[in-house]
Amino acid sequence: MNLDALNPQQRKAAEALEGPVLILAGAGSGKTRALTYRVAHLVERGVAPYRILAITFTNKAAKEMKERITALVGEQGEDVWVSTFHAMCAKILRKDIDKLGYTRSFTIYDDDDQMSVIKELLKQSNIDEKALSPREIKGKISDAKNTLLAPDEWFSASAKDFRCQQIHDIYHQYELRLRNANALDFDDLIMRTLELLADHPPVLEGYRDRFQYVHVDEYQDTNFAQYSLVKLLTQKSRNLCVVGDDDQSIYGWRGADIRNILDFEKDFPDTTVIKLEQNYRSTANILDAANQVIAHNEGRKEKVLWTELPAGNPIKIFCAGDERDEAAWICDRMQQLRISGSSYGDMAVLYRTNAQSRVLEEMLTRAGIPYKVYGGLRFYDRKEVKDIIAYLRCIVNPSDDVSLRRIINQPKRSIGDSTISELSRYAQEKEMPLYSALMDVPEALSARPRKCVREFGELMNELVMSREDMGITDFVKLLIEKTGLRLQYERDLSDEAKARVENMDEFVGAVAEYEKATENASLEDYLENVALITDLDNQENSAQYVTLMTVHSAKGLEFPIVFVAGLEEGVFPSGRSLTDDKKLEEERRLCYVAITRAMRRLYLSYAAQRMLYNQLNYNAPSRFVGEIPSRLLDDEWISKREKSFPGAIEAYSHPVTKRASKQHDPSPMAFGVPKVVMPRRGIGANGNALGIPGVQKGFTPSAAASVPPNAVAALFKAGDRVMHKKFGEGNVTEIRGSGSDARIVISFAAYGMKEFSLSIAPIVKVSV
């Protein structure tokens, strides 16, 4: 092992072996390298490997860290205990859980197991799942355990109303049920370990003596229970080294408490603080932008990322007319980057919510750009969306038994597996589709199942008849309401259920867009269109695809080229954060994470109007866009950005190059109202185009209106970049004819080939 391989701050971290140490590691600063060298240095200095504990947040990270340590110190590195919190606690409990009244062969319940227990308890208590959802109860129990609250303690801290009393009772019964089953859930692993250590001092002393040196990675993501466990284990040795970045604390909604890292020095007043600020990932311009944005947060540790890399390309910011313009622009930029030598595999599009992926996916499909949705399901593969599509397919094609099986008991209507089996047997015997068995219910079914099946058949017949005289958008809305698909989630107060309702609204918006854009649109045509999009899954086998993901999913990753879409007030930052300072600061940290994923190029975009969750919104540009100084932007974009921020006042700070200045820009904008009416499709009141690169005077009735007929065709040539008022940017592929009969053929990223009369086409030439 050679400590000279580290930079000065990394080496300082590796050599600070005694007492509490706080390593503030900025994005891309090599924190894992510093941490593994620190562990290796301890071994080299004579510390027995089995006395060293290193805690990470994923099994993959734990495996990689163990491999790195072993590579540095040899086979003895295998004896270092590198683990996740939950794996460590499970190992401790397997040895001593009998002291808590369990046996060592305890079972660990996963999410589905927990839900089954809760549903059974609700049924026994005669509580309707629609009135009090199992998912909400599970979330409340998890929150309680992460803050170390037993049922009675949780109730004492609650609103103490009837709903809270019901949750308390279920929580209490849930605990009894798990104990009787000799089972623990995931949260129990930490909570029961704390109980074991607190109630049995000899066990605690044994682990305190064993773990003389404790390391915790991603400390900003720890919750109260994890914090308590770490503090308890290190109270004697006080040799605790935590590594993290408060600027990347983005999981508050999952129980992570940023105060754990912010208040570390209060818990350990003699803490050695080491800052890893040299970034090895991003260009200076990208880092400068990240520093300027995050500096507006008050609840943070002071640090500024810097790099020895060159300034790199300026950041590009685009104001789109709407979400389709935005997606088309992103597709076009990707194609231009590929022509210039970049790979689709180098590119990622980040967004705040999963619902934003739908338009992006459609545009990428039309443009022929391969993509993969990472860290979440594709929009059309989400359960609630697939359920709607299955209903529509059954109505279009009653012989589709697969779709019928999916929705016959969705939402639940007391048609169980045995009933479906009997229907299938009967349909097979009669050699007819399963759908027909709904109209000719077999006598073998008892009264209740017969009634439920008959009612479902009547519902389907009603929908089939309604479809005949309705537009497809209105029909889809009717179907969602009549079937109860929406109602089942509206009754559930969990965040997951709210997201499902939002995705249903987004689906309705997609249908409405299709119907508006397609002449004589039919339900059959729309379903074919959807099938085309979802069939692109097989392209995921290729390494050369664009990555689509939420910013939350992108944490810990990096890409040469990053697009961040939807930077508008109410979208990013989210609408729920606009009246809560703590949530707003977490949103800004999320933006910081998004920016620092980029290595070489960064593109930011926002729309003057956006259809999201089937609602048209006119949102102001995100305050985070306004916090990036103009000196970091491409010159071509500065005036456009300033026009899109009416009244913006920007102060300039010193640039970040080899080392970053401690100064930062004050807030350049005041956003008093989150939603404002903005010019549609980027056209200002004076007719000028906003946010369109290279366009100086906006669109005129004809790009060639004032040109003599014989010179019209000379205005453009094959290969020119042009902007069309409706279809966005494209490439000229051909000029046909001459004079007033001249025709121009343009290839658009999102709309394919289009041909126009050159004398009246609303196009202008733009620079690339």
PDB file of N, CA and C in Angstrom, residues 37-80:
ATOM      1  N   TYR A  37      -8.387   2.924   1.882  1.00  0.00           N
ATOM      2  CA  TYR A  37      -6.992   3.127   2.283  1.00  0.00           C
ATOM      3  C   TYR A  37      -6.884   3.326   3.795  1.00  0.00           C
ATOM      4  N   ARG A  38      -7.888   3.954   4.385  1.00  0.00           N
ATOM      5  CA  ARG A  38      -7.871   4.142   5.840  1.00  0.00           C
ATOM      6  C   ARG A  38      -7.942   2.800   6.559  1.00  0.00           C
ATOM      7  N   VAL A  39      -8.849   1.930   6.104  1.00  0.00           N
ATOM      8  CA  VAL A  39      -8.961   0.602   6.700  1.00  0.00           C
ATOM      9  C   VAL A  39      -7.657  -0.174   6.496  1.00  0.00           C
ATOM     10  N   ALA A  40      -7.105  -0.113   5.292  1.00  0.00           N
ATOM     11  CA  ALA A  40      -5.851  -0.818   5.001  1.00  0.00           C
ATOM     12  C   ALA A  40      -4.710  -0.275   5.859  1.00  0.00           C
ATOM     13  N   HIS A  41      -4.703   1.018   6.093  1.00  0.00           N
ATOM     14  CA  HIS A  41      -3.655   1.624   6.912  1.00  0.00           C
ATOM     15  C   HIS A  41      -3.745   1.139   8.357  1.00  0.00           C
ATOM     16  N   LEU A  42      -4.980   0.975   8.852  1.00  0.00           N
ATOM     17  CA  LEU A  42      -5.165   0.440  10.203  1.00  0.00           C
ATOM     18  C   LEU A  42      -4.559  -0.960  10.306  1.00  0.00           C
ATOM     19  N   VAL A  43      -4.825  -1.782   9.306  1.00  0.00           N
ATOM     20  CA  VAL A  43      -4.276  -3.143   9.303  1.00  0.00           C
ATOM     21  C   VAL A  43      -2.752  -3.096   9.244  1.00  0.00           C
ATOM     22  N   GLU A  44      -2.228  -2.213   8.402  1.00  0.00           N
ATOM     23  CA  GLU A  44      -0.775  -2.084   8.260  1.00  0.00           C
ATOM     24  C   GLU A  44      -0.125  -1.622   9.559  1.00  0.00           C
ATOM     25  N   ARG A  45      -0.869  -0.845  10.334  1.00  0.00           N
ATOM     26  CA  ARG A  45      -0.351  -0.343  11.617  1.00  0.00           C
ATOM     27  C   ARG A  45      -0.509  -1.359  12.743  1.00  0.00           C
ATOM     28  N   GLY A  46      -1.017  -2.543  12.457  1.00  0.00           N
ATOM     29  CA  GLY A  46      -1.068  -3.593  13.462  1.00  0.00           C
ATOM     30  C   GLY A  46      -2.424  -3.862  14.076  1.00  0.00           C
ATOM     31  N   VAL A  47      -3.467  -3.174  13.647  1.00  0.00           N
ATOM     32  CA  VAL A  47      -4.808  -3.430  14.180  1.00  0.00           C
ATOM     33  C   VAL A  47      -5.326  -4.739  13.582  1.00  0.00           C
ATOM     34  N   ALA A  48      -5.814  -5.619  14.442  1.00  0.00           N
ATOM     35  CA  ALA A  48      -6.351  -6.890  13.965  1.00  0.00           C
ATOM     36  C   ALA A  48      -7.542  -6.623  13.053  1.00  0.00           C
ATOM     37  N   PRO A  49      -7.574  -7.217  11.857  1.00  0.00           N
ATOM     38  CA  PRO A  49      -8.660  -6.940  10.906  1.00  0.00           C
ATOM     39  C   PRO A  49     -10.054  -7.189  11.480  1.00  0.00           C
ATOM     40  N   TYR A  50     -10.206  -8.210  12.341  1.00  0.00           N
ATOM     41  CA  TYR A  50     -11.541  -8.518  12.869  1.00  0.00           C
ATOM     42  C   TYR A  50     -12.035  -7.463  13.853  1.00  0.00           C
ATOM     43  N   ARG A  51     -11.159  -6.532  14.243  1.00  0.00           N
ATOM     44  CA  ARG A  51     -11.570  -5.439  15.131  1.00  0.00           C
ATOM     45  C   ARG A  51     -12.023  -4.201  14.354  1.00  0.00           C
ATOM     46  N   ILE A  52     -12.082  -4.334  13.037  1.00  0.00           N
ATOM     47  CA  ILE A  52     -12.468  -3.198  12.182  1.00  0.00           C
ATOM     48  C   ILE A  52     -13.832  -3.484  11.558  1.00  0.00           C
ATOM     49  N   LEU A  53     -14.731  -2.524  11.677  1.00  0.00           N
ATOM     50  CA  LEU A  53     -16.071  -2.621  11.091  1.00  0.00           C
ATOM     51  C   LEU A  53     -16.261  -1.496  10.084  1.00  0.00           C
ATOM     52  N   ALA A  54     -16.744  -1.834   8.897  1.00  0.00           N
ATOM     53  CA  ALA A  54     -17.064  -0.825   7.883  1.00  0.00           C
ATOM     54  C   ALA A  54     -18.490  -1.077   7.402  1.00  0.00           C
ATOM     55  N   ILE A  55     -19.340  -0.068   7.534  1.00  0.00           N
ATOM     56  CA  ILE A  55     -20.757  -0.196   7.193  1.00  0.00           C
ATOM     57  C   ILE A  55     -21.060   0.601   5.931  1.00  0.00           C
ATOM     58  N   THR A  56     -21.690  -0.048   4.970  1.00  0.00           N
ATOM     59  CA  THR A  56     -22.127   0.612   3.739  1.00  0.00           C
ATOM     60  C   THR A  56     -23.645   0.467   3.622  1.00  0.00           C
ATOM     61  N   PHE A  57     -24.223   0.968   2.529  1.00  0.00           N
ATOM     62  CA  PHE A  57     -25.670   0.929   2.390  1.00  0.00           C
ATOM     63  C   PHE A  57     -26.173  -0.096   1.385  1.00  0.00           C
ATOM     64  N   THR A  58     -25.286  -0.697   0.625  1.00  0.00           N
ATOM     65  CA  THR A  58     -25.717  -1.736  -0.315  1.00  0.00           C
ATOM     66  C   THR A  58     -24.753  -2.912  -0.241  1.00  0.00           C
ATOM     67  N   ASN A  59     -25.273  -4.095  -0.532  1.00  0.00           N
ATOM     68  CA  ASN A  59     -24.425  -5.283  -0.551  1.00  0.00           C
ATOM     69  C   ASN A  59     -23.359  -5.186  -1.638  1.00  0.00           C
ATOM     70  N   LYS A  60     -23.703  -4.568  -2.748  1.00  0.00           N
ATOM     71  CA  LYS A  60     -22.745  -4.405  -3.836  1.00  0.00           C
ATOM     72  C   LYS A  60     -21.573  -3.538  -3.393  1.00  0.00           C
ATOM     73  N   ALA A  61     -21.885  -2.436  -2.709  1.00  0.00           N
ATOM     74  CA  ALA A  61     -20.825  -1.549  -2.218  1.00  0.00           C
ATOM     75  C   ALA A  61     -19.958  -2.261  -1.190  1.00  0.00           C
ATOM     76  N   ALA A  62     -20.594  -3.077  -0.335  1.00  0.00           N
ATOM     77  CA  ALA A  62     -19.837  -3.821   0.673  1.00  0.00           C
ATOM     78  C   ALA A  62     -18.873  -4.798   0.010  1.00  0.00           C
ATOM     79  N   LYS A  63     -19.345  -5.489  -1.009  1.00  0.00           N
ATOM     80  CA  LYS A  63     -18.500  -6.456  -1.723  1.00  0.00           C
ATOM     81  C   LYS A  63     -17.311  -5.765  -2.386  1.00  0.00           C
ATOM     82  N   GLU A  64     -17.587  -4.626  -3.037  1.00  0.00           N
ATOM     83  CA  GLU A  64     -16.520  -3.899  -3.720  1.00  0.00           C
ATOM     84  C   GLU A  64     -15.494  -3.377  -2.728  1.00  0.00           C
ATOM     85  N   MET A  65     -15.951  -2.898  -1.567  1.00  0.00           N
ATOM     86  CA  MET A  65     -15.029  -2.382  -0.570  1.00  0.00           C
ATOM     87  C   MET A  65     -14.148  -3.502  -0.020  1.00  0.00           C
ATOM     88  N   LYS A  66     -14.749  -4.669   0.254  1.00  0.00           N
ATOM     89  CA  LYS A  66     -13.968  -5.805   0.755  1.00  0.00           C
ATOM     90  C   LYS A  66     -12.894  -6.202  -0.265  1.00  0.00           C
ATOM     91  N   GLU A  67     -13.255  -6.197  -1.541  1.00  0.00           N
ATOM     92  CA  GLU A  67     -12.296  -6.554  -2.590  1.00  0.00           C
ATOM     93  C   GLU A  67     -11.147  -5.547  -2.653  1.00  0.00           C
ATOM     94  N   ARG A  68     -11.469  -4.279  -2.498  1.00  0.00           N
ATOM     95  CA  ARG A  68     -10.430  -3.246  -2.540  1.00  0.00           C
ATOM     96  C   ARG A  68      -9.484  -3.373  -1.348  1.00  0.00           C
ATOM     97  N   ILE A  69     -10.057  -3.619  -0.170  1.00  0.00           N
ATOM     98  CA  ILE A  69      -9.226  -3.759   1.029  1.00  0.00           C
ATOM     99  C   ILE A  69      -8.303  -4.958   0.891  1.00  0.00           C
ATOM    100  N   THR A  70      -8.856  -6.073   0.399  1.00  0.00           N
ATOM    101  CA  THR A  70      -8.058  -7.286   0.227  1.00  0.00           C
ATOM    102  C   THR A  70      -6.944  -7.066  -0.793  1.00  0.00           C
ATOM    103  N   ALA A  71      -7.236  -6.296  -1.822  1.00  0.00           N
ATOM    104  CA  ALA A  71      -6.212  -6.002  -2.830  1.00  0.00           C
ATOM    105  C   ALA A  71      -5.063  -5.203  -2.224  1.00  0.00           C
ATOM    106  N   LEU A  72      -5.345  -4.408  -1.192  1.00  0.00           N
ATOM    107  CA  LEU A  72      -4.317  -3.571  -0.566  1.00  0.00           C
ATOM    108  C   LEU A  72      -3.515  -4.308   0.499  1.00  0.00           C
ATOM    109  N   VAL A  73      -4.176  -5.175   1.281  1.00  0.00           N
ATOM    110  CA  VAL A  73      -3.487  -5.787   2.427  1.00  0.00           C
ATOM    111  C   VAL A  73      -3.366  -7.300   2.332  1.00  0.00           C
ATOM    112  N   GLY A  74      -3.917  -7.901   1.296  1.00  0.00           N
ATOM    113  CA  GLY A  74      -3.826  -9.342   1.153  1.00  0.00           C
ATOM    114  C   GLY A  74      -4.967 -10.075   1.828  1.00  0.00           C
ATOM    115  N   GLU A  75      -4.767 -11.378   2.086  1.00  0.00           N
ATOM    116  CA  GLU A  75      -5.834 -12.235   2.599  1.00  0.00           C
ATOM    117  C   GLU A  75      -6.397 -11.789   3.934  1.00  0.00           C
ATOM    118  N   GLN A  76      -5.591 -11.121   4.758  1.00  0.00           N
ATOM    119  CA  GLN A  76      -6.101 -10.697   6.060  1.00  0.00           C
ATOM    120  C   GLN A  76      -7.233  -9.684   5.921  1.00  0.00           C
ATOM    121  N   GLY A  77      -7.346  -9.076   4.757  1.00  0.00           N
ATOM    122  CA  GLY A  77      -8.452  -8.146   4.527  1.00  0.00           C
ATOM    123  C   GLY A  77      -9.804  -8.841   4.581  1.00  0.00           C
ATOM    124  N   GLU A  78      -9.816 -10.166   4.378  1.00  0.00           N
ATOM    125  CA  GLU A  78     -11.064 -10.924   4.442  1.00  0.00           C
ATOM    126  C   GLU A  78     -11.676 -10.900   5.838  1.00  0.00           C
ATOM    127  N   ASP A  79     -10.855 -10.652   6.866  1.00  0.00           N
ATOM    128  CA  ASP A  79     -11.348 -10.664   8.244  1.00  0.00           C
ATOM    129  C   ASP A  79     -11.961  -9.339   8.674  1.00  0.00           C
ATOM    130  N   VAL A  80     -11.817  -8.295   7.846  1.00  0.00           N
ATOM    131  CA  VAL A  80     -12.485  -7.026   8.154  1.00  0.00           C
ATOM    132  C   VAL A  80     -13.985  -7.217   7.959  1.00  0.00           C
TER     133      VAL A  80
END
